[in-house]
Coordinates of C-alpha atoms in Angstrom, one line a residue:
Chain A
X3 CA -9.2 -10.2 -10.1
X4 CA -9.5 -9.4 -6.4
X5 CA -6.5 -11.3 -5.7
X6 CA -4.5 -10.7 -8.6
X7 CA -4.4 -7.5 -7.4
X8 CA -4.2 -7.5 -3.6
X9 CA -1.6 -9.7 -4.7
X10 CA 0.7 -7.3 -6.6
X11 CA 0.5 -4.4 -3.2
X12 CA 0.9 -7.0 -1.5
X13 CA 4.5 -8.1 -3.6
X14 CA 5.3 -4.1 -4.3
X15 CA 4.7 -2.9 -1.0
X16 CA 6.9 0.1 -0.9
X17 CA 5.7 1.3 -3.8
X18 CA 1.8 1.0 -3.1
X19 CA 2.3 2.1 0.2
X20 CA 3.8 5.7 -1.2
X21 CA 1.2 6.3 -3.0
X22 CA -0.7 5.6 -0.2
X23 CA 0.0 7.9 1.7
X24 CA 0.8 10.5 -0.9
X25 CA -3.2 10.0 -0.5
X26 CA -3.3 9.9 2.8
X27 CA -2.3 12.7 3.3
X28 CA -3.7 14.8 0.8
X29 CA -7.0 13.4 2.2
X30 CA -6.5 14.5 4.9
X31 CA -5.9 18.2 4.8
X32 CA -9.2 17.7 3.2
X33 CA -10.8 16.5 5.8
X34 CA -9.4 19.0 8.1
X35 CA -10.0 21.5 6.6
X36 CA -13.9 20.6 5.7
X37 CA -13.7 20.2 9.5
X38 CA -11.4 24.1 9.6
X39 CA -14.6 25.5 7.4
X40 CA -17.7 23.7 9.6
X41 CA -15.9 25.3 12.6
X42 CA -15.5 28.4 11.1
X43 CA -18.4 28.3 9.8
X44 CA -20.4 27.4 13.1
X45 CA -19.2 29.9 14.6
X46 CA -20.6 32.7 12.5
X47 CA -23.6 30.8 12.1
X48 CA -24.7 28.6 14.0
X49 CA -26.7 30.2 15.8
X50 CA -28.7 31.5 13.0
X51 CA -29.1 28.0 11.4
X52 CA -30.4 26.3 14.9
X53 CA -33.3 29.0 14.8
X54 CA -36.6 28.5 13.6
X55 CA -37.4 31.0 12.1
X56 CA -38.7 31.1 8.5
X57 CA -39.1 34.3 7.5
X58 CA -36.5 38.5 8.7
X59 CA -38.1 41.3 8.1
X60 CA -35.3 43.6 7.8
X61 CA -35.3 47.3 5.4
X62 CA -35.0 47.1 2.6
X63 CA -31.3 49.1 2.1
X64 CA -30.2 46.5 5.1
X65 CA -29.0 44.6 2.5
X66 CA -29.8 42.0 4.1
X67 CA -27.7 41.5 7.3
X68 CA -29.4 42.3 10.5
X69 CA -26.9 45.0 12.1
X70 CA -27.8 47.0 9.2
X71 CA -32.0 46.9 9.7
X72 CA -33.0 48.9 12.7
X73 CA -37.3 49.3 14.1
X74 CA -38.8 50.7 16.4
X75 CA -41.9 48.2 17.4
X76 CA -43.8 51.0 20.0
X77 CA -46.8 51.1 17.5
X78 CA -45.8 47.5 16.1
X79 CA -46.7 46.4 19.6
X80 CA -49.7 48.4 20.1
X81 CA -51.0 47.2 16.0
X82 CA -50.6 43.9 16.2
X83 CA -50.1 41.5 19.4
X84 CA -47.2 39.0 19.3
X85 CA -49.4 36.0 20.0
X86 CA -50.0 36.3 16.5
X87 CA -46.8 34.8 16.0
X88 CA -43.8 37.3 15.7
X89 CA -41.4 38.4 17.3
X90 CA -38.6 41.6 18.0
X91 CA -35.1 40.1 17.5
X92 CA -32.3 42.8 18.7
X93 CA -28.5 41.9 18.8
X94 CA -26.1 43.5 20.2
X95 CA -22.4 43.6 20.8
X96 CA -21.2 43.9 24.2
X97 CA -17.3 44.1 25.2
X98 CA -17.8 41.9 28.8
X99 CA -15.1 41.6 32.1
X100 CA -15.0 38.1 33.3
X101 CA -12.9 37.6 36.8
X102 CA -11.6 34.0 34.7
X103 CA -10.8 35.9 31.2
X104 CA -7.9 39.0 31.6
X105 CA -8.9 40.4 27.7
X106 CA -13.0 41.6 27.7
X107 CA -15.1 38.6 26.1
X108 CA -16.6 39.9 23.5
X109 CA -20.3 38.8 22.9
X110 CA -23.2 39.3 21.0
X111 CA -26.1 40.0 23.0
X112 CA -30.2 39.6 22.7
X113 CA -33.0 39.9 24.5
X114 CA -35.6 37.7 24.5
X115 CA -38.6 36.2 25.2
X116 CA -38.0 33.2 27.1
X117 CA -41.4 31.8 26.4
X118 CA -41.4 32.5 23.0
X119 CA -40.2 30.8 19.9
X120 CA -36.5 31.4 19.8
X121 CA -34.8 31.5 22.9
X122 CA -33.0 27.8 22.6
X123 CA -33.1 25.8 25.8
X124 CA -30.3 25.7 27.8
X125 CA -28.4 22.4 27.8
X126 CA -26.3 23.2 31.3
X127 CA -28.0 25.5 34.5
X128 CA -31.5 27.0 34.4
X129 CA -33.5 28.5 32.2
X130 CA -34.3 32.2 32.3
X131 CA -37.3 33.6 33.5
X132 CA -39.4 36.6 33.0
X133 CA -37.9 38.7 35.8
X134 CA -35.8 41.7 35.9
X135 CA -32.4 40.3 37.3
X136 CA -30.5 40.6 35.3
X137 CA -29.3 36.5 34.5
X138 CA -28.1 35.5 31.2
X139 CA -27.7 32.1 29.6
X140 CA -24.7 32.2 27.4
X141 CA -23.1 29.6 24.9
X142 CA -20.7 27.2 26.0
X143 CA -17.6 28.2 24.3
X144 CA -17.6 30.7 27.5
X145 CA -16.6 28.0 29.6
X146 CA -13.0 27.8 27.0
X147 CA -12.7 31.0 28.8
X148 CA -13.2 29.9 31.9
X149 CA -17.1 31.0 32.4
X150 CA -18.5 29.1 35.3
X151 CA -22.6 29.2 36.0
X152 CA -22.3 31.9 38.7
X153 CA -19.7 34.4 37.4
X154 CA -20.7 37.4 37.5
X155 CA -20.1 39.4 33.7
X156 CA -19.7 42.9 33.1
X157 CA -19.8 45.4 31.6
X158 CA -18.2 48.6 31.8
X159 CA -19.8 52.1 29.3
X160 CA -23.2 50.6 30.6
X161 CA -21.8 50.3 34.1
X162 CA -24.4 46.2 33.7
X163 CA -23.4 43.3 35.9
X164 CA -24.5 40.4 34.1
X165 CA -25.5 36.5 36.4
X166 CA -24.5 33.6 34.2
X167 CA -27.3 31.0 35.0
X168 CA -26.8 28.5 32.5
X169 CA -25.5 27.3 29.5
X170 CA -26.6 27.1 25.4
X171 CA -25.1 25.3 22.6
X172 CA -24.6 26.2 18.9
X173 CA -25.6 30.0 19.6
X174 CA -22.2 31.2 18.0
X175 CA -23.1 34.7 15.8
X176 CA -20.3 37.0 14.2
X177 CA -17.5 34.8 16.1
X178 CA -18.3 35.1 19.2
X179 CA -21.4 33.3 21.9
X180 CA -25.2 34.7 22.0
X181 CA -25.5 35.6 25.8
X182 CA -29.5 35.4 26.3
X183 CA -31.1 37.6 28.0
X184 CA -34.6 38.6 29.6
X185 CA -36.8 41.3 28.0
X186 CA -38.0 42.1 31.4
X187 CA -34.3 43.0 32.2
X188 CA -32.9 44.1 29.5
X189 CA -35.6 47.1 29.0
X190 CA -36.1 47.3 32.5
X191 CA -32.3 49.1 32.3
X192 CA -33.5 51.9 30.5
X193 CA -31.1 52.0 27.9
X194 CA -33.6 53.2 25.3
X195 CA -36.8 54.7 25.9
X196 CA -39.5 52.5 22.2
X197 CA -38.9 48.6 21.9
X198 CA -36.5 48.7 19.5
X199 CA -35.7 45.6 17.3
X200 CA -32.4 44.8 14.5
X201 CA -35.7 42.5 12.4
X202 CA -39.0 40.7 13.0
X203 CA -39.2 37.3 12.3
X204 CA -41.6 34.7 11.8
X205 CA -41.7 31.1 12.9
X206 CA -43.4 30.2 10.0
X207 CA -44.7 31.8 6.6
X208 CA -47.7 33.4 7.1
X209 CA -48.5 35.6 4.3
X210 CA -51.4 37.3 5.7
X211 CA -49.6 38.4 9.0
X212 CA -46.5 38.7 6.6
X213 CA -48.5 41.6 5.0
X214 CA -50.2 42.8 8.3
X215 CA -47.0 44.0 9.3
X216 CA -45.3 45.5 6.6
X217 CA -48.3 47.6 6.5
X218 CA -47.7 48.7 10.1
X219 CA -43.9 48.8 8.8
X220 CA -44.4 50.2 5.5
X221 CA -39.8 49.7 5.5
X222 CA -38.6 46.2 5.0
X223 CA -39.0 42.8 2.8
X224 CA -39.4 39.7 3.9
X225 CA -36.1 37.2 3.8
X226 CA -34.9 33.3 3.8
X227 CA -33.0 32.4 6.5
X228 CA -30.3 31.5 3.2
X229 CA -30.0 35.2 2.5
X230 CA -29.4 36.1 5.6
X231 CA -27.2 33.8 6.6
X232 CA -25.4 34.8 3.1
X233 CA -25.5 38.1 3.9
X234 CA -22.8 37.5 7.8
X235 CA -20.5 39.7 6.4
X236 CA -17.2 37.1 6.5
X237 CA -18.9 33.9 6.3
X238 CA -19.7 34.2 2.2
X239 CA -16.4 35.0 1.4
X240 CA -14.8 32.3 4.9
X241 CA -16.9 29.3 3.1
X242 CA -16.0 30.0 -0.5
X243 CA -12.1 30.4 -0.1
X244 CA -11.7 27.1 2.0
X245 CA -14.3 24.9 -0.9
X246 CA -11.6 26.2 -3.4
X247 CA -8.9 25.0 -1.0
X248 CA -10.8 22.3 -0.6
X249 CA -11.5 21.7 -4.1
X250 CA -7.9 21.9 -4.7
X251 CA -6.7 19.6 -2.8
X252 CA -9.2 16.5 -4.3
X253 CA -8.4 18.0 -7.9
X254 CA -5.0 17.3 -7.4
X255 CA -4.7 14.6 -5.2
X256 CA -6.9 12.9 -8.5
X257 CA -4.0 13.7 -10.2
X258 CA -1.1 12.6 -8.4
X259 CA -3.4 9.6 -8.2
X260 CA -4.2 9.3 -11.7
X261 CA -0.6 10.3 -12.7
X262 CA 0.8 7.8 -10.0
X263 CA -1.7 5.0 -11.9
X264 CA -0.6 5.9 -15.6
X265 CA 3.2 5.1 -15.6
X266 CA 2.4 1.8 -13.3
X267 CA 0.0 1.2 -16.0
X268 CA 3.1 2.1 -18.1
X269 CA 5.6 -0.1 -17.1
X270 CA 3.2 -3.1 -17.1
X271 CA 2.4 -3.2 -20.8
X272 CA 4.3 -5.9 -21.5
X273 CA 2.8 -7.5 -18.4
X274 CA -0.5 -6.9 -20.3
X275 CA -0.1 -7.8 -23.2
X276 CA 1.0 -11.6 -22.4
X277 CA -1.7 -11.9 -19.6
X278 CA -3.8 -11.0 -22.5
X279 CA -2.1 -13.3 -24.8
X280 CA -2.6 -16.1 -22.5
X281 CA -6.5 -15.5 -21.9
X282 CA -7.4 -12.6 -19.7
X283 CA -10.3 -10.3 -21.0
X284 CA -9.9 -6.8 -20.4
X285 CA -12.1 -6.3 -18.3
X286 CA -10.8 -8.5 -15.5
X287 CA -7.6 -6.1 -15.8
X288 CA -9.1 -3.0 -15.7
X289 CA -11.2 -4.1 -13.0
X290 CA -7.9 -5.6 -11.3
X291 CA -6.5 -2.0 -11.6
X292 CA -9.8 0.0 -10.4
X293 CA -9.8 -2.5 -7.1
X294 CA -6.5 -0.9 -6.8
X295 CA -7.0 2.3 -6.4
X296 CA -10.6 1.4 -4.3
X297 CA -8.4 -1.0 -2.1
X298 CA -4.9 2.3 -2.0
X299 CA -8.6 4.7 -1.6
X300 CA -10.7 3.1 1.1
X301 CA -6.9 2.8 3.0
X302 CA -5.9 5.7 2.6
X303 CA -9.3 7.2 3.9
X304 CA -9.4 5.5 7.4
X305 CA -6.2 6.6 8.0
X306 CA -7.3 10.2 7.1
X307 CA -10.4 9.7 9.3
X308 CA -8.2 8.2 12.3
X309 CA -5.3 11.3 12.0
X310 CA -8.5 13.8 11.6
X311 CA -10.5 12.3 14.4
X312 CA -6.0 13.3 16.1
X313 CA -5.9 16.5 15.5
X314 CA -9.3 17.1 16.4
X315 CA -8.3 15.9 20.3
X316 CA -5.0 17.7 20.4
X317 CA -6.2 21.2 18.9
X318 CA -6.7 24.0 21.2
X319 CA -10.0 23.7 23.0
X320 CA -11.5 27.4 21.8
X321 CA -10.2 26.8 18.3
X322 CA -13.0 26.8 15.8
X323 CA -12.5 23.0 14.3
X324 CA -16.4 20.9 14.0
X325 CA -15.7 16.8 12.9
X326 CA -18.3 15.9 12.3
X327 CA -18.5 11.9 11.1
X328 CA -20.9 12.5 7.9
X329 CA -18.8 15.8 6.2
X330 CA -15.8 13.4 6.1
X331 CA -18.1 10.7 5.1
X332 CA -18.9 12.5 2.5
X333 CA -16.0 14.8 1.4
X334 CA -14.6 10.8 1.5
X335 CA -17.2 9.4 -0.7
X336 CA -16.2 12.2 -3.3
X337 CA -12.4 11.3 -3.5
X338 CA -12.7 7.4 -3.9
X339 CA -15.5 8.6 -7.3
X340 CA -12.5 11.1 -7.9
X341 CA -10.3 8.5 -7.9
X342 CA -11.7 5.8 -9.3
X343 CA -12.6 8.0 -13.1
X344 CA -9.1 9.3 -12.5
X345 CA -7.9 5.5 -13.0
X346 CA -9.6 4.7 -15.9
X347 CA -7.5 6.9 -17.5
X348 CA -4.8 4.3 -17.1
X349 CA -8.0 2.3 -18.3
X350 CA -8.2 3.1 -21.8
X351 CA -4.4 2.5 -21.9
X352 CA -4.9 -1.4 -20.9
X353 CA -7.5 -1.8 -23.8
X354 CA -5.0 -0.6 -26.2
X355 CA -2.6 -3.0 -25.2
X356 CA -1.9 -5.6 -28.0
X357 CA -1.6 -8.9 -27.4
X358 CA 0.3 -9.9 -30.0
X359 CA 3.4 -7.6 -28.6
X360 CA 3.9 -11.2 -26.5
X361 CA 6.1 -12.7 -29.0
X362 CA 9.1 -12.6 -30.0
X363 CA 10.0 -10.5 -27.0
X364 CA 12.9 -11.4 -24.4
X365 CA 12.5 -9.5 -20.7
Chain B
X25 CA -14.5 -31.7 -41.7
X26 CA -11.7 -30.7 -39.7
X27 CA -10.3 -33.7 -37.9
X28 CA -7.1 -31.5 -36.2
X29 CA -7.2 -29.0 -32.9
X30 CA -5.5 -26.0 -35.4
X31 CA -5.5 -26.3 -39.2
X32 CA -4.2 -23.1 -41.2
X33 CA -6.0 -22.6 -44.7
X34 CA -4.4 -21.2 -47.4
X35 CA -3.2 -18.1 -44.7
X36 CA -2.2 -14.7 -46.9
X37 CA -0.7 -11.9 -44.7
X38 CA 0.3 -9.2 -45.7
X39 CA 1.8 -6.0 -43.6
X40 CA 2.5 -2.1 -44.9
X41 CA 5.9 -1.1 -45.2
X42 CA 6.8 2.5 -45.4
X43 CA 4.1 3.0 -49.6
X44 CA 3.9 -0.1 -49.9
X45 CA 3.0 -3.6 -48.5
X46 CA 4.7 -6.7 -48.1
X47 CA 3.5 -10.3 -47.9
X48 CA 4.6 -11.8 -44.2
X49 CA 3.1 -14.8 -44.6
X50 CA 1.7 -16.2 -49.0
X51 CA -1.2 -18.9 -48.9
X52 CA -0.1 -20.6 -45.7
X53 CA -1.6 -24.3 -45.3
X54 CA -1.2 -26.4 -42.3
X55 CA -2.6 -28.3 -39.6
X56 CA -1.2 -29.9 -36.1
X57 CA -2.2 -33.3 -34.9
X58 CA -2.9 -34.8 -31.7
X59 CA 0.4 -35.8 -29.7
X60 CA 3.0 -34.3 -33.0
X61 CA 5.7 -32.1 -31.8
X62 CA 6.3 -30.0 -34.5
X63 CA 9.1 -27.4 -35.3
X64 CA 9.1 -24.4 -37.5
X65 CA 12.3 -23.0 -38.1
X66 CA 13.8 -19.8 -40.3
X67 CA 16.3 -16.7 -40.4
X68 CA 14.8 -14.1 -38.4
X69 CA 12.3 -12.2 -40.3
X70 CA 11.5 -15.1 -42.2
X71 CA 7.6 -14.4 -41.1
X72 CA 8.1 -17.2 -38.3
X73 CA 6.3 -15.2 -35.2
X74 CA 3.8 -14.3 -37.2
X75 CA 2.6 -17.2 -38.4
X76 CA 2.9 -18.7 -35.0
X77 CA 0.6 -14.9 -34.3
X78 CA -2.0 -15.9 -36.7
X79 CA -1.7 -19.9 -34.9
X80 CA -2.6 -18.4 -31.9
X81 CA -4.9 -16.2 -32.4
X82 CA -3.5 -13.6 -31.9
X83 CA -3.7 -11.8 -35.0
X84 CA -6.2 -12.0 -38.0
X85 CA -4.4 -13.1 -41.1
X86 CA -6.1 -11.5 -43.6
X87 CA -6.9 -14.3 -45.7
X88 CA -7.4 -17.4 -45.5
X89 CA -8.8 -19.1 -42.4
X90 CA -8.0 -20.1 -39.6
X91 CA -9.4 -24.0 -37.1
X92 CA -9.0 -24.6 -34.0
X93 CA -11.0 -27.9 -33.4
X94 CA -12.7 -27.4 -35.7
X95 CA -14.1 -23.2 -34.7
X96 CA -13.4 -21.6 -37.9
X97 CA -11.5 -18.0 -36.4
X98 CA -11.0 -15.2 -38.8
X99 CA -13.5 -13.6 -38.3
X100 CA -13.5 -12.7 -34.2
X101 CA -13.6 -10.9 -32.2
X102 CA -11.1 -9.2 -28.9
X103 CA -12.6 -11.0 -26.5
X104 CA -14.1 -14.1 -28.3
X105 CA -10.4 -14.1 -29.7
X106 CA -9.8 -13.5 -25.5
X107 CA -11.4 -16.9 -24.9
X108 CA -9.7 -19.6 -27.1
X109 CA -6.9 -18.0 -26.2
X110 CA -7.3 -18.7 -22.9
X111 CA -9.0 -22.4 -23.0
X112 CA -7.6 -24.2 -26.2
X113 CA -4.2 -22.6 -26.5
X114 CA -1.6 -22.2 -23.8
X115 CA 1.5 -20.9 -25.0
X116 CA 5.3 -20.5 -23.9
X117 CA 7.1 -17.1 -25.1
X118 CA 11.0 -16.2 -25.7
X119 CA 10.9 -15.4 -21.8
X120 CA 9.1 -16.8 -19.7
X121 CA 6.6 -13.8 -18.7
X122 CA 6.0 -15.1 -15.7
X123 CA 3.8 -12.2 -13.5
X124 CA 6.9 -11.2 -11.4
X125 CA 4.1 -10.7 -8.1
X126 CA 2.5 -13.5 -8.2
X127 CA 4.8 -17.3 -6.5
X128 CA 4.3 -19.8 -9.1
X129 CA 1.3 -21.9 -8.0
X130 CA -0.7 -18.9 -8.0
X131 CA 0.7 -18.4 -11.6
X132 CA -1.3 -21.8 -12.1
X133 CA -4.1 -21.0 -10.3
X134 CA -4.1 -17.2 -12.9
X135 CA -4.9 -19.3 -15.6
X136 CA -7.4 -21.6 -14.3
X137 CA -9.7 -18.4 -12.5
X138 CA -9.4 -17.4 -15.8
X139 CA -10.8 -19.5 -17.0
X140 CA -13.3 -20.0 -13.8
X141 CA -12.2 -23.8 -13.3
X142 CA -10.6 -23.3 -10.1
X143 CA -11.8 -26.4 -7.5
X144 CA -10.7 -29.4 -6.5
X145 CA -9.8 -30.8 -10.4
X146 CA -8.4 -28.4 -11.1
X147 CA -6.0 -28.3 -8.0
X148 CA -5.1 -31.5 -8.2
X149 CA -3.6 -30.5 -11.9
X150 CA -2.0 -28.3 -10.9
X151 CA -0.1 -30.7 -8.7
X152 CA 0.4 -33.3 -10.3
X153 CA 2.3 -30.3 -13.5
X154 CA 4.3 -28.7 -11.4
X155 CA 5.7 -32.2 -9.8
X156 CA 5.5 -32.9 -13.7
X157 CA 8.1 -30.0 -14.0
X158 CA 9.7 -30.9 -10.8
X159 CA 9.0 -27.8 -9.2
X160 CA 7.1 -29.3 -6.5
X161 CA 9.5 -28.2 -4.4
X162 CA 8.7 -24.0 -5.1
X163 CA 6.0 -24.0 -4.8
X164 CA 6.0 -21.2 -2.9
X165 CA 8.8 -19.0 -5.0
X166 CA 8.9 -15.1 -6.6
X167 CA 10.5 -15.6 -10.2
X168 CA 13.0 -13.6 -9.3
X169 CA 14.2 -16.6 -7.1
X170 CA 14.1 -19.1 -10.0
X171 CA 16.8 -19.4 -12.4
X172 CA 16.2 -19.2 -15.5
X173 CA 15.5 -22.5 -16.3
X174 CA 13.0 -23.0 -13.9
X175 CA 11.4 -19.6 -15.2
X176 CA 11.0 -21.1 -18.1
X177 CA 9.3 -24.6 -16.8
X178 CA 6.7 -22.5 -14.2
X179 CA 5.4 -21.4 -19.0
X180 CA 5.3 -24.7 -19.7
X181 CA 3.1 -26.1 -16.5
X182 CA 1.8 -23.4 -16.6
X183 CA 1.2 -23.8 -20.9
X184 CA -0.5 -27.1 -20.0
X185 CA -2.7 -25.2 -16.8
X186 CA -6.2 -24.9 -18.9
X187 CA -5.8 -28.5 -20.8
X188 CA -5.4 -26.8 -24.0
X189 CA -5.0 -28.7 -27.1
X190 CA -2.9 -27.3 -29.0
X191 CA 0.2 -26.1 -27.5
X192 CA 2.1 -22.9 -29.0
X193 CA 6.2 -21.9 -27.9
X194 CA 7.7 -19.2 -29.6
X195 CA 11.4 -19.3 -28.7
X196 CA 11.3 -20.6 -26.1
X197 CA 14.6 -21.8 -24.9
X198 CA 16.2 -18.6 -26.9
X199 CA 17.6 -17.0 -23.2
X200 CA 18.4 -20.0 -22.6
X201 CA 22.2 -22.0 -22.4
X202 CA 22.4 -25.6 -24.9
X203 CA 22.6 -28.3 -21.5
X204 CA 18.9 -26.0 -20.5
X205 CA 17.7 -25.7 -24.0
X206 CA 18.5 -29.6 -24.3
X207 CA 15.9 -29.8 -20.9
X208 CA 13.4 -27.9 -21.8
X209 CA 12.4 -29.4 -25.4
X210 CA 12.3 -31.7 -24.3
X211 CA 9.8 -31.9 -21.2
X212 CA 8.5 -30.2 -23.6
X213 CA 8.5 -33.5 -25.9
X214 CA 7.3 -35.4 -22.6
X215 CA 4.5 -33.2 -22.0
X216 CA 2.4 -33.3 -25.4
X217 CA 3.2 -37.0 -26.2
X218 CA 2.0 -37.8 -22.4
X219 CA -0.9 -35.1 -22.5
X220 CA -1.9 -36.2 -26.3
X221 CA -1.4 -32.4 -27.1
X222 CA -1.7 -30.5 -31.0
X223 CA 2.3 -28.8 -30.1
X224 CA 4.2 -25.8 -33.0
X225 CA 7.4 -24.3 -31.8
X226 CA 9.7 -21.9 -33.6
X227 CA 12.8 -22.1 -33.5
X228 CA 16.4 -20.7 -34.5
X229 CA 18.7 -23.8 -32.9
X230 CA 18.2 -26.7 -35.1
X231 CA 19.9 -29.0 -32.4
X232 CA 16.6 -29.5 -30.6
X233 CA 15.4 -30.8 -33.7
X234 CA 15.8 -34.6 -32.9
X235 CA 12.8 -33.8 -30.5
X236 CA 10.0 -33.2 -32.8
X237 CA 7.9 -35.2 -35.3
X238 CA 7.5 -32.3 -38.1
X239 CA 10.3 -29.6 -39.5
X240 CA 8.6 -26.8 -41.6
X241 CA 10.8 -24.4 -42.6
X242 CA 9.9 -21.1 -42.9
X243 CA 11.3 -19.3 -46.1
X244 CA 9.7 -15.8 -47.7
X245 CA 6.6 -16.1 -46.7
X246 CA 6.4 -20.1 -47.3
X247 CA 6.1 -22.6 -46.2
X248 CA 8.1 -25.7 -47.2
X249 CA 8.3 -29.0 -45.4
X250 CA 11.9 -30.7 -44.1
X251 CA 14.6 -29.7 -42.9

């Protein structure tokens, strides 16, 4: 069965490599679009996904959007100490001027307690400290804009100058890098007379604490991280359109493959009849066909993976493309399974072939 | 007890033609003995191919019994019939019907592999068979590189590969010229005698009957002994 399948591919090299080539292109496109979807998703919500937060407390009419919710938390600070397990989450959009970049850089500023669970830690440079100096740690994607440790970033509206002391990873939110600044330094600027937050976050589910906080603020709901992620503007529409492309690509790939094999099978019906006449069983012939589909699909998937690695290397830096081998592996498995299912269409034809047609037939 | 490798008893087969049924085969009884080369001749449409299909476990009769190696196969289902064909019957078709993407030796190897006994002994048999049909030098040729006669010789070797007791040939010389036809049928006769097989050949070429031991004529669904 195995040798029959492979020998046919070996003999009809051109025919089968054309099929494999089409499948390769389709699979490459699936991988690249999925890499793009992953990259865009990361750009948009990586920081949220990475955050070790179980529940967010937002205003009821904020529709789960952090930027639509806001609290003054002076009273909360007095009533419930942060040691109980909560942290304020405040996001601010800024446009910063860097010496290395001609355009202003969009960033999300998050004031943070460097000792608390919200702080992600650095992968390069120094960690934040509880000082009054305007030191920041920035997401490493800012390196693509030429930002280096020790650089200063200038904010024109408030006349602020930030110094980069370290880099974090996976800290992007709404397609912009996050810069973290120590809370002490932020409030030292006196930009607001009150302590403010978009949301209150807790690291672990704690009914008692949640009830207490609700009691104090008395305007909001506790929501899960997933709901927050889905409500990030653009996220679900971006992902859904890309996922739809991927789904269609897979369906198209399968139909192309199934159609090719169906036509090949019809061309070979006489041959199958002869093989059946000399004693081949259905399972032998169907097995050989499925094996061919399996081999062609595997070869195409391996080549497509290689091609995707190549593409991810030549894409310009800063392009939201994420090469994720486990993602590619799972799409590969899906493509493999559906192509085998697609080739079952040909199998029904093989099973129906009557061996008697081998009699009285000229070539 | 039936001792002949192949026996048909009172076989009837009808096909539907429009509204009515037409008896293609009417009450046919036939046996093929070991070492005997039998020919069946007759005009086209006389039922020769249907006869061969039933004898070859490709069709089941409407009535009557078919015995292959004293097993009654008339009631067998597809899978069991395939097994009978694989192990007990060797076919030679009108066209060689070789698998286009297999080399000559792989054509023979395939049937042994389908039977599941590709071993040293089968390998030897393959060598001997190709030797005796005179294709030793063509082992690594594809069918498209062979002449019509050579292809038919590969088909003969393939029919003998699984060492079946019965050899069935359906107009094996239809695509060949007279000289080649003689050559091929002489070769078949030689192999049948040497290997002691029961062979049945359907043909319309009466000049080939000199190679056969017994001749039957098919006429309007009846099988009549003699020319």
